[in-house]
Amino acid sequence: MLERYAKGFRVYIHCTKGHHGGIVVESRINGGGWELYGHFTRGSVYDDRPLAVPHTPESRDYRLCWWGKDEPHGDWSAVVTVLVGD
């Protein structure tokens, strides 16, 4: 889900981590390479990074997998794409 707030836009990422220790989130901007966004122990995450080029909309892709015992495990989720920007 994309939310607008006082500082601009942010992407709300929600998943259920079940019995796993957490989730790993990777993202890519405008079809570039995958980069680690972070490891999270809660099911809700916000991506409020600024736009790579100010005032220029960009495409952000996200994928998630389970995380536990200090490493990712399982398959990556389907990719979700969000258009961010003015």
PDB file of N, CA and C in Angstrom:
ATOM      1  N   MET A   1       0.839  -1.159   0.000  1.00  0.00           N
ATOM      2  CA  MET A   1       0.000   0.000   0.000  1.00  0.00           C
ATOM      3  C   MET A   1       0.900   1.242   0.000  1.00  0.00           C
ATOM      4  N   LEU A   2       0.513   2.239  -0.744  1.00  0.00           N
ATOM      5  CA  LEU A   2       1.250   3.496  -0.819  1.00  0.00           C
ATOM      6  C   LEU A   2       0.507   4.521   0.018  1.00  0.00           C
ATOM      7  N   GLU A   3       1.230   5.230   0.893  1.00  0.00           N
ATOM      8  CA  GLU A   3       0.636   6.252   1.736  1.00  0.00           C
ATOM      9  C   GLU A   3       1.320   7.588   1.494  1.00  0.00           C
ATOM     10  N   ARG A   4       0.552   8.648   1.567  1.00  0.00           N
ATOM     11  CA  ARG A   4       1.129   9.989   1.472  1.00  0.00           C
ATOM     12  C   ARG A   4       1.125  10.566   2.869  1.00  0.00           C
ATOM     13  N   TYR A   5       2.221  11.195   3.263  1.00  0.00           N
ATOM     14  CA  TYR A   5       2.298  11.852   4.563  1.00  0.00           C
ATOM     15  C   TYR A   5       3.070  13.147   4.388  1.00  0.00           C
ATOM     16  N   ALA A   6       3.242  13.904   5.467  1.00  0.00           N
ATOM     17  CA  ALA A   6       3.782  15.268   5.387  1.00  0.00           C
ATOM     18  C   ALA A   6       5.107  15.372   4.634  1.00  0.00           C
ATOM     19  N   LYS A   7       5.944  14.357   4.721  1.00  0.00           N
ATOM     20  CA  LYS A   7       7.259  14.413   4.080  1.00  0.00           C
ATOM     21  C   LYS A   7       7.268  13.834   2.675  1.00  0.00           C
ATOM     22  N   GLY A   8       6.150  13.353   2.172  1.00  0.00           N
ATOM     23  CA  GLY A   8       6.123  12.769   0.827  1.00  0.00           C
ATOM     24  C   GLY A   8       5.336  11.480   0.807  1.00  0.00           C
ATOM     25  N   PHE A   9       5.934  10.428   0.257  1.00  0.00           N
ATOM     26  CA  PHE A   9       5.273   9.137   0.110  1.00  0.00           C
ATOM     27  C   PHE A   9       6.035   8.075   0.882  1.00  0.00           C
ATOM     28  N   ARG A  10       5.307   7.051   1.294  1.00  0.00           N
ATOM     29  CA  ARG A  10       5.965   5.887   1.875  1.00  0.00           C
ATOM     30  C   ARG A  10       5.177   4.652   1.480  1.00  0.00           C
ATOM     31  N   VAL A  11       5.882   3.555   1.393  1.00  0.00           N
ATOM     32  CA  VAL A  11       5.270   2.282   1.031  1.00  0.00           C
ATOM     33  C   VAL A  11       5.101   1.469   2.306  1.00  0.00           C
ATOM     34  N   TYR A  12       3.906   0.949   2.506  1.00  0.00           N
ATOM     35  CA  TYR A  12       3.597   0.107   3.655  1.00  0.00           C
ATOM     36  C   TYR A  12       3.664  -1.345   3.201  1.00  0.00           C
ATOM     37  N   ILE A  13       4.531  -2.122   3.826  1.00  0.00           N
ATOM     38  CA  ILE A  13       4.714  -3.531   3.497  1.00  0.00           C
ATOM     39  C   ILE A  13       4.205  -4.340   4.689  1.00  0.00           C
ATOM     40  N   HIS A  14       3.252  -5.204   4.433  1.00  0.00           N
ATOM     41  CA  HIS A  14       2.691  -6.008   5.518  1.00  0.00           C
ATOM     42  C   HIS A  14       2.731  -7.483   5.141  1.00  0.00           C
ATOM     43  N   CYS A  15       3.166  -8.297   6.065  1.00  0.00           N
ATOM     44  CA  CYS A  15       3.107  -9.743   5.877  1.00  0.00           C
ATOM     45  C   CYS A  15       2.941 -10.397   7.235  1.00  0.00           C
ATOM     46  N   THR A  16       2.626 -11.664   7.222  1.00  0.00           N
ATOM     47  CA  THR A  16       2.515 -12.436   8.453  1.00  0.00           C
ATOM     48  C   THR A  16       3.750 -13.303   8.551  1.00  0.00           C
ATOM     49  N   LYS A  17       4.511 -13.147   9.617  1.00  0.00           N
ATOM     50  CA  LYS A  17       5.761 -13.898   9.735  1.00  0.00           C
ATOM     51  C   LYS A  17       5.557 -15.277  10.346  1.00  0.00           C
ATOM     52  N   GLY A  18       4.357 -15.546  10.846  1.00  0.00           N
ATOM     53  CA  GLY A  18       4.058 -16.863  11.384  1.00  0.00           C
ATOM     54  C   GLY A  18       5.020 -17.259  12.492  1.00  0.00           C
ATOM     55  N   HIS A  19       5.508 -18.476  12.449  1.00  0.00           N
ATOM     56  CA  HIS A  19       6.424 -18.982  13.480  1.00  0.00           C
ATOM     57  C   HIS A  19       7.890 -18.684  13.155  1.00  0.00           C
ATOM     58  N   HIS A  20       8.140 -17.947  12.088  1.00  0.00           N
ATOM     59  CA  HIS A  20       9.509 -17.618  11.700  1.00  0.00           C
ATOM     60  C   HIS A  20      10.031 -16.449  12.535  1.00  0.00           C
ATOM     61  N   GLY A  21      11.343 -16.321  12.626  1.00  0.00           N
ATOM     62  CA  GLY A  21      11.949 -15.243  13.408  1.00  0.00           C
ATOM     63  C   GLY A  21      11.696 -13.868  12.832  1.00  0.00           C
ATOM     64  N   GLY A  22      11.495 -13.790  11.532  1.00  0.00           N
ATOM     65  CA  GLY A  22      11.253 -12.503  10.890  1.00  0.00           C
ATOM     66  C   GLY A  22      11.194 -12.653   9.384  1.00  0.00           C
ATOM     67  N   ILE A  23      11.392 -11.537   8.702  1.00  0.00           N
ATOM     68  CA  ILE A  23      11.383 -11.515   7.248  1.00  0.00           C
ATOM     69  C   ILE A  23      12.595 -10.746   6.733  1.00  0.00           C
ATOM     70  N   VAL A  24      12.995 -11.070   5.524  1.00  0.00           N
ATOM     71  CA  VAL A  24      14.019 -10.323   4.792  1.00  0.00           C
ATOM     72  C   VAL A  24      13.288  -9.615   3.662  1.00  0.00           C
ATOM     73  N   VAL A  25      13.553  -8.322   3.490  1.00  0.00           N
ATOM     74  CA  VAL A  25      12.944  -7.558   2.410  1.00  0.00           C
ATOM     75  C   VAL A  25      14.052  -7.070   1.487  1.00  0.00           C
ATOM     76  N   GLU A  26      13.899  -7.345   0.201  1.00  0.00           N
ATOM     77  CA  GLU A  26      14.796  -6.800  -0.813  1.00  0.00           C
ATOM     78  C   GLU A  26      13.985  -5.889  -1.709  1.00  0.00           C
ATOM     79  N   SER A  27      14.643  -4.882  -2.261  1.00  0.00           N
ATOM     80  CA  SER A  27      13.949  -3.974  -3.172  1.00  0.00           C
ATOM     81  C   SER A  27      14.877  -3.608  -4.327  1.00  0.00           C
ATOM     82  N   ARG A  28      14.262  -3.115  -5.379  1.00  0.00           N
ATOM     83  CA  ARG A  28      15.026  -2.570  -6.498  1.00  0.00           C
ATOM     84  C   ARG A  28      14.247  -1.374  -7.035  1.00  0.00           C
ATOM     85  N   ILE A  29      14.984  -0.424  -7.553  1.00  0.00           N
ATOM     86  CA  ILE A  29      14.384   0.815  -8.040  1.00  0.00           C
ATOM     87  C   ILE A  29      14.562   0.884  -9.547  1.00  0.00           C
ATOM     88  N   ASN A  30      13.454   1.163 -10.239  1.00  0.00           N
ATOM     89  CA  ASN A  30      13.455   1.317 -11.699  1.00  0.00           C
ATOM     90  C   ASN A  30      14.115   0.141 -12.420  1.00  0.00           C
ATOM     91  N   GLY A  31      13.867  -1.082 -11.932  1.00  0.00           N
ATOM     92  CA  GLY A  31      14.380  -2.275 -12.600  1.00  0.00           C
ATOM     93  C   GLY A  31      15.857  -2.548 -12.394  1.00  0.00           C
ATOM     94  N   GLY A  32      16.496  -1.837 -11.474  1.00  0.00           N
ATOM     95  CA  GLY A  32      17.916  -2.066 -11.191  1.00  0.00           C
ATOM     96  C   GLY A  32      18.129  -3.392 -10.477  1.00  0.00           C
ATOM     97  N   GLY A  33      19.275  -3.537  -9.853  1.00  0.00           N
ATOM     98  CA  GLY A  33      19.596  -4.766  -9.142  1.00  0.00           C
ATOM     99  C   GLY A  33      18.911  -4.840  -7.789  1.00  0.00           C
ATOM    100  N   TRP A  34      18.697  -6.045  -7.313  1.00  0.00           N
ATOM    101  CA  TRP A  34      18.102  -6.257  -5.999  1.00  0.00           C
ATOM    102  C   TRP A  34      19.075  -5.826  -4.916  1.00  0.00           C
ATOM    103  N   GLU A  35      18.554  -5.132  -3.902  1.00  0.00           N
ATOM    104  CA  GLU A  35      19.351  -4.698  -2.755  1.00  0.00           C
ATOM    105  C   GLU A  35      18.603  -5.059  -1.479  1.00  0.00           C
ATOM    106  N   LEU A  36      19.357  -5.380  -0.455  1.00  0.00           N
ATOM    107  CA  LEU A  36      18.755  -5.677   0.846  1.00  0.00           C
ATOM    108  C   LEU A  36      18.155  -4.398   1.419  1.00  0.00           C
ATOM    109  N   TYR A  37      16.863  -4.446   1.743  1.00  0.00           N
ATOM    110  CA  TYR A  37      16.242  -3.314   2.438  1.00  0.00           C
ATOM    111  C   TYR A  37      16.364  -3.525   3.942  1.00  0.00           C
ATOM    112  N   GLY A  38      16.276  -4.765   4.396  1.00  0.00           N
ATOM    113  CA  GLY A  38      16.475  -5.021   5.817  1.00  0.00           C
ATOM    114  C   GLY A  38      15.914  -6.347   6.285  1.00  0.00           C
ATOM    115  N   HIS A  39      16.260  -6.662   7.536  1.00  0.00           N
ATOM    116  CA  HIS A  39      15.727  -7.817   8.248  1.00  0.00           C
ATOM    117  C   HIS A  39      14.775  -7.259   9.301  1.00  0.00           C
ATOM    118  N   PHE A  40      13.605  -7.841   9.407  1.00  0.00           N
ATOM    119  CA  PHE A  40      12.600  -7.297  10.316  1.00  0.00           C
ATOM    120  C   PHE A  40      11.965  -8.410  11.126  1.00  0.00           C
ATOM    121  N   THR A  41      11.740  -8.147  12.408  1.00  0.00           N
ATOM    122  CA  THR A  41      11.136  -9.141  13.287  1.00  0.00           C
ATOM    123  C   THR A  41       9.655  -8.861  13.499  1.00  0.00           C
ATOM    124  N   ARG A  42       9.128  -7.860  12.850  1.00  0.00           N
ATOM    125  CA  ARG A  42       7.696  -7.564  12.922  1.00  0.00           C
ATOM    126  C   ARG A  42       7.103  -7.701  11.517  1.00  0.00           C
ATOM    127  N   GLY A  43       5.812  -7.797  11.421  1.00  0.00           N
ATOM    128  CA  GLY A  43       5.182  -8.024  10.132  1.00  0.00           C
ATOM    129  C   GLY A  43       4.934  -6.772   9.306  1.00  0.00           C
ATOM    130  N   SER A  44       5.014  -5.604   9.904  1.00  0.00           N
ATOM    131  CA  SER A  44       4.747  -4.363   9.178  1.00  0.00           C
ATOM    132  C   SER A  44       6.011  -3.531   9.057  1.00  0.00           C
ATOM    133  N   VAL A  45       6.281  -3.068   7.838  1.00  0.00           N
ATOM    134  CA  VAL A  45       7.498  -2.317   7.542  1.00  0.00           C
ATOM    135  C   VAL A  45       7.117  -1.118   6.681  1.00  0.00           C
ATOM    136  N   TYR A  46       7.747   0.019   6.906  1.00  0.00           N
ATOM    137  CA  TYR A  46       7.555   1.189   6.059  1.00  0.00           C
ATOM    138  C   TYR A  46       8.838   1.486   5.297  1.00  0.00           C
ATOM    139  N   ASP A  47       8.695   1.775   4.016  1.00  0.00           N
ATOM    140  CA  ASP A  47       9.820   2.246   3.206  1.00  0.00           C
ATOM    141  C   ASP A  47       9.558   3.718   2.915  1.00  0.00           C
ATOM    142  N   ASP A  48      10.267   4.575   3.616  1.00  0.00           N
ATOM    143  CA  ASP A  48      10.093   6.012   3.408  1.00  0.00           C
ATOM    144  C   ASP A  48      11.372   6.663   2.885  1.00  0.00           C
ATOM    145  N   ARG A  49      12.147   5.877   2.129  1.00  0.00           N
ATOM    146  CA  ARG A  49      13.349   6.432   1.519  1.00  0.00           C
ATOM    147  C   ARG A  49      12.969   7.535   0.532  1.00  0.00           C
ATOM    148  N   PRO A  50      13.801   8.558   0.429  1.00  0.00           N
ATOM    149  CA  PRO A  50      13.506   9.604  -0.560  1.00  0.00           C
ATOM    150  C   PRO A  50      13.653   9.063  -1.976  1.00  0.00           C
ATOM    151  N   LEU A  51      13.062   9.763  -2.924  1.00  0.00           N
ATOM    152  CA  LEU A  51      13.200   9.387  -4.327  1.00  0.00           C
ATOM    153  C   LEU A  51      14.658   9.476  -4.743  1.00  0.00           C
ATOM    154  N   ALA A  52      15.084   8.575  -5.611  1.00  0.00           N
ATOM    155  CA  ALA A  52      16.475   8.591  -6.088  1.00  0.00           C
ATOM    156  C   ALA A  52      16.775   9.896  -6.818  1.00  0.00           C
ATOM    157  N   VAL A  53      15.821  10.379  -7.603  1.00  0.00           N
ATOM    158  CA  VAL A  53      15.926  11.669  -8.292  1.00  0.00           C
ATOM    159  C   VAL A  53      14.731  12.495  -7.817  1.00  0.00           C
ATOM    160  N   PRO A  54      14.968  13.566  -7.036  1.00  0.00           N
ATOM    161  CA  PRO A  54      13.854  14.339  -6.487  1.00  0.00           C
ATOM    162  C   PRO A  54      12.827  14.735  -7.550  1.00  0.00           C
ATOM    163  N   HIS A  55      11.551  14.663  -7.171  1.00  0.00           N
ATOM    164  CA  HIS A  55      10.413  15.058  -8.014  1.00  0.00           C
ATOM    165  C   HIS A  55      10.280  14.217  -9.286  1.00  0.00           C
ATOM    166  N   THR A  56      10.888  13.039  -9.297  1.00  0.00           N
ATOM    167  CA  THR A  56      10.791  12.146 -10.451  1.00  0.00           C
ATOM    168  C   THR A  56      10.214  10.814  -9.981  1.00  0.00           C
ATOM    169  N   PRO A  57       9.013  10.456 -10.437  1.00  0.00           N
ATOM    170  CA  PRO A  57       8.414   9.185 -10.015  1.00  0.00           C
ATOM    171  C   PRO A  57       9.329   8.004 -10.344  1.00  0.00           C
ATOM    172  N   GLU A  58       9.262   6.981  -9.500  1.00  0.00           N
ATOM    173  CA  GLU A  58      10.074   5.789  -9.729  1.00  0.00           C
ATOM    174  C   GLU A  58       9.284   4.544  -9.397  1.00  0.00           C
ATOM    175  N   SER A  59       9.677   3.466 -10.018  1.00  0.00           N
ATOM    176  CA  SER A  59       9.089   2.156  -9.772  1.00  0.00           C
ATOM    177  C   SER A  59       9.934   1.445  -8.717  1.00  0.00           C
ATOM    178  N   ARG A  60       9.277   0.921  -7.689  1.00  0.00           N
ATOM    179  CA  ARG A  60       9.974   0.146  -6.659  1.00  0.00           C
ATOM    180  C   ARG A  60       9.382  -1.249  -6.614  1.00  0.00           C
ATOM    181  N   ASP A  61      10.247  -2.239  -6.726  1.00  0.00           N
ATOM    182  CA  ASP A  61       9.844  -3.641  -6.621  1.00  0.00           C
ATOM    183  C   ASP A  61      10.271  -4.166  -5.263  1.00  0.00           C
ATOM    184  N   TYR A  62       9.457  -5.041  -4.702  1.00  0.00           N
ATOM    185  CA  TYR A  62       9.760  -5.650  -3.398  1.00  0.00           C
ATOM    186  C   TYR A  62       9.553  -7.154  -3.483  1.00  0.00           C
ATOM    187  N   ARG A  63      10.397  -7.892  -2.742  1.00  0.00           N
ATOM    188  CA  ARG A  63      10.191  -9.325  -2.544  1.00  0.00           C
ATOM    189  C   ARG A  63      10.631  -9.653  -1.122  1.00  0.00           C
ATOM    190  N   LEU A  64      10.033 -10.678  -0.567  1.00  0.00           N
ATOM    191  CA  LEU A  64      10.269 -11.053   0.822  1.00  0.00           C
ATOM    192  C   LEU A  64      10.532 -12.544   0.931  1.00  0.00           C
ATOM    193  N   CYS A  65      11.260 -12.925   1.971  1.00  0.00           N
ATOM    194  CA  CYS A  65      11.357 -14.340   2.328  1.00  0.00           C
ATOM    195  C   CYS A  65      11.502 -14.428   3.843  1.00  0.00           C
ATOM    196  N   TRP A  66      11.336 -15.612   4.351  1.00  0.00           N
ATOM    197  CA  TRP A  66      11.441 -15.832   5.794  1.00  0.00           C
ATOM    198  C   TRP A  66      12.887 -15.651   6.248  1.00  0.00           C
ATOM    199  N   TRP A  67      13.039 -15.339   7.516  1.00  0.00           N
ATOM    200  CA  TRP A  67      14.362 -15.158   8.104  1.00  0.00           C
ATOM    201  C   TRP A  67      14.346 -15.770   9.490  1.00  0.00           C
ATOM    202  N   GLY A  68      15.374 -16.543   9.789  1.00  0.00           N
ATOM    203  CA  GLY A  68      15.491 -17.152  11.099  1.00  0.00           C
ATOM    204  C   GLY A  68      16.880 -17.728  11.281  1.00  0.00           C
ATOM    205  N   LYS A  69      17.324 -17.758  12.505  1.00  0.00           N
ATOM    206  CA  LYS A  69      18.662 -18.262  12.822  1.00  0.00           C
ATOM    207  C   LYS A  69      19.723 -17.549  11.981  1.00  0.00           C
ATOM    208  N   ASP A  70      19.552 -16.231  11.837  1.00  0.00           N
ATOM    209  CA  ASP A  70      20.514 -15.351  11.162  1.00  0.00           C
ATOM    210  C   ASP A  70      20.700 -15.613   9.671  1.00  0.00           C
ATOM    211  N   GLU A  71      19.701 -16.205   9.023  1.00  0.00           N
ATOM    212  CA  GLU A  71      19.813 -16.394   7.577  1.00  0.00           C
ATOM    213  C   GLU A  71      18.431 -16.498   6.942  1.00  0.00           C
ATOM    214  N   PRO A  72      18.328 -16.097   5.662  1.00  0.00           N
ATOM    215  CA  PRO A  72      17.060 -16.257   4.954  1.00  0.00           C
ATOM    216  C   PRO A  72      16.816 -17.722   4.628  1.00  0.00           C
ATOM    217  N   HIS A  73      15.554 -18.113   4.570  1.00  0.00           N
ATOM    218  CA  HIS A  73      15.234 -19.480   4.165  1.00  0.00           C
ATOM    219  C   HIS A  73      13.866 -19.495   3.492  1.00  0.00           C
ATOM    220  N   GLY A  74      13.661 -20.484   2.665  1.00  0.00           N
ATOM    221  CA  GLY A  74      12.429 -20.584   1.904  1.00  0.00           C
ATOM    222  C   GLY A  74      12.550 -19.844   0.582  1.00  0.00           C
ATOM    223  N   ASP A  75      11.474 -19.858  -0.173  1.00  0.00           N
ATOM    224  CA  ASP A  75      11.446 -19.204  -1.474  1.00  0.00           C
ATOM    225  C   ASP A  75      11.097 -17.733  -1.331  1.00  0.00           C
ATOM    226  N   TRP A  76      11.536 -16.936  -2.305  1.00  0.00           N
ATOM    227  CA  TRP A  76      11.155 -15.528  -2.348  1.00  0.00           C
ATOM    228  C   TRP A  76       9.685 -15.428  -2.723  1.00  0.00           C
ATOM    229  N   SER A  77       9.037 -14.410  -2.206  1.00  0.00           N
ATOM    230  CA  SER A  77       7.637 -14.152  -2.545  1.00  0.00           C
ATOM    231  C   SER A  77       7.535 -13.674  -3.987  1.00  0.00           C
ATOM    232  N   ALA A  78       6.320 -13.541  -4.458  1.00  0.00           N
ATOM    233  CA  ALA A  78       6.088 -12.885  -5.742  1.00  0.00           C
ATOM    234  C   ALA A  78       6.540 -11.425  -5.608  1.00  0.00           C
ATOM    235  N   VAL A  79       6.945 -10.842  -6.707  1.00  0.00           N
ATOM    236  CA  VAL A  79       7.390  -9.445  -6.707  1.00  0.00           C
ATOM    237  C   VAL A  79       6.167  -8.528  -6.738  1.00  0.00           C
ATOM    238  N   VAL A  80       6.193  -7.506  -5.871  1.00  0.00           N
ATOM    239  CA  VAL A  80       5.145  -6.481  -5.846  1.00  0.00           C
ATOM    240  C   VAL A  80       5.779  -5.178  -6.284  1.00  0.00           C
ATOM    241  N   THR A  81       5.133  -4.473  -7.218  1.00  0.00           N
ATOM    242  CA  THR A  81       5.660  -3.231  -7.764  1.00  0.00           C
ATOM    243  C   THR A  81       4.760  -2.066  -7.356  1.00  0.00           C
ATOM    244  N   VAL A  82       5.397  -0.978  -6.918  1.00  0.00           N
ATOM    245  CA  VAL A  82       4.677   0.228  -6.500  1.00  0.00           C
ATOM    246  C   VAL A  82       5.309   1.416  -7.228  1.00  0.00           C
ATOM    247  N   LEU A  83       4.474   2.315  -7.753  1.00  0.00           N
ATOM    248  CA  LEU A  83       4.972   3.550  -8.365  1.00  0.00           C
ATOM    249  C   LEU A  83       4.945   4.628  -7.289  1.00  0.00           C
ATOM    250  N   VAL A  84       6.096   5.238  -7.008  1.00  0.00           N
ATOM    251  CA  VAL A  84       6.233   6.211  -5.930  1.00  0.00           C
ATOM    252  C   VAL A  84       6.622   7.557  -6.525  1.00  0.00           C
ATOM    253  N   GLY A  85       6.069   8.635  -5.998  1.00  0.00           N
ATOM    254  CA  GLY A  85       6.480   9.968  -6.414  1.00  0.00           C
ATOM    255  C   GLY A  85       5.329  10.842  -6.841  1.00  0.00           C
ATOM    256  N   ASP A  86       5.666  12.075  -7.122  1.00  0.00           N
ATOM    257  CA  ASP A  86       4.656  13.079  -7.529  1.00  0.00           C
ATOM    258  C   ASP A  86       4.265  12.938  -8.974  1.00  0.00           C
TER     259      ASP A  86
END
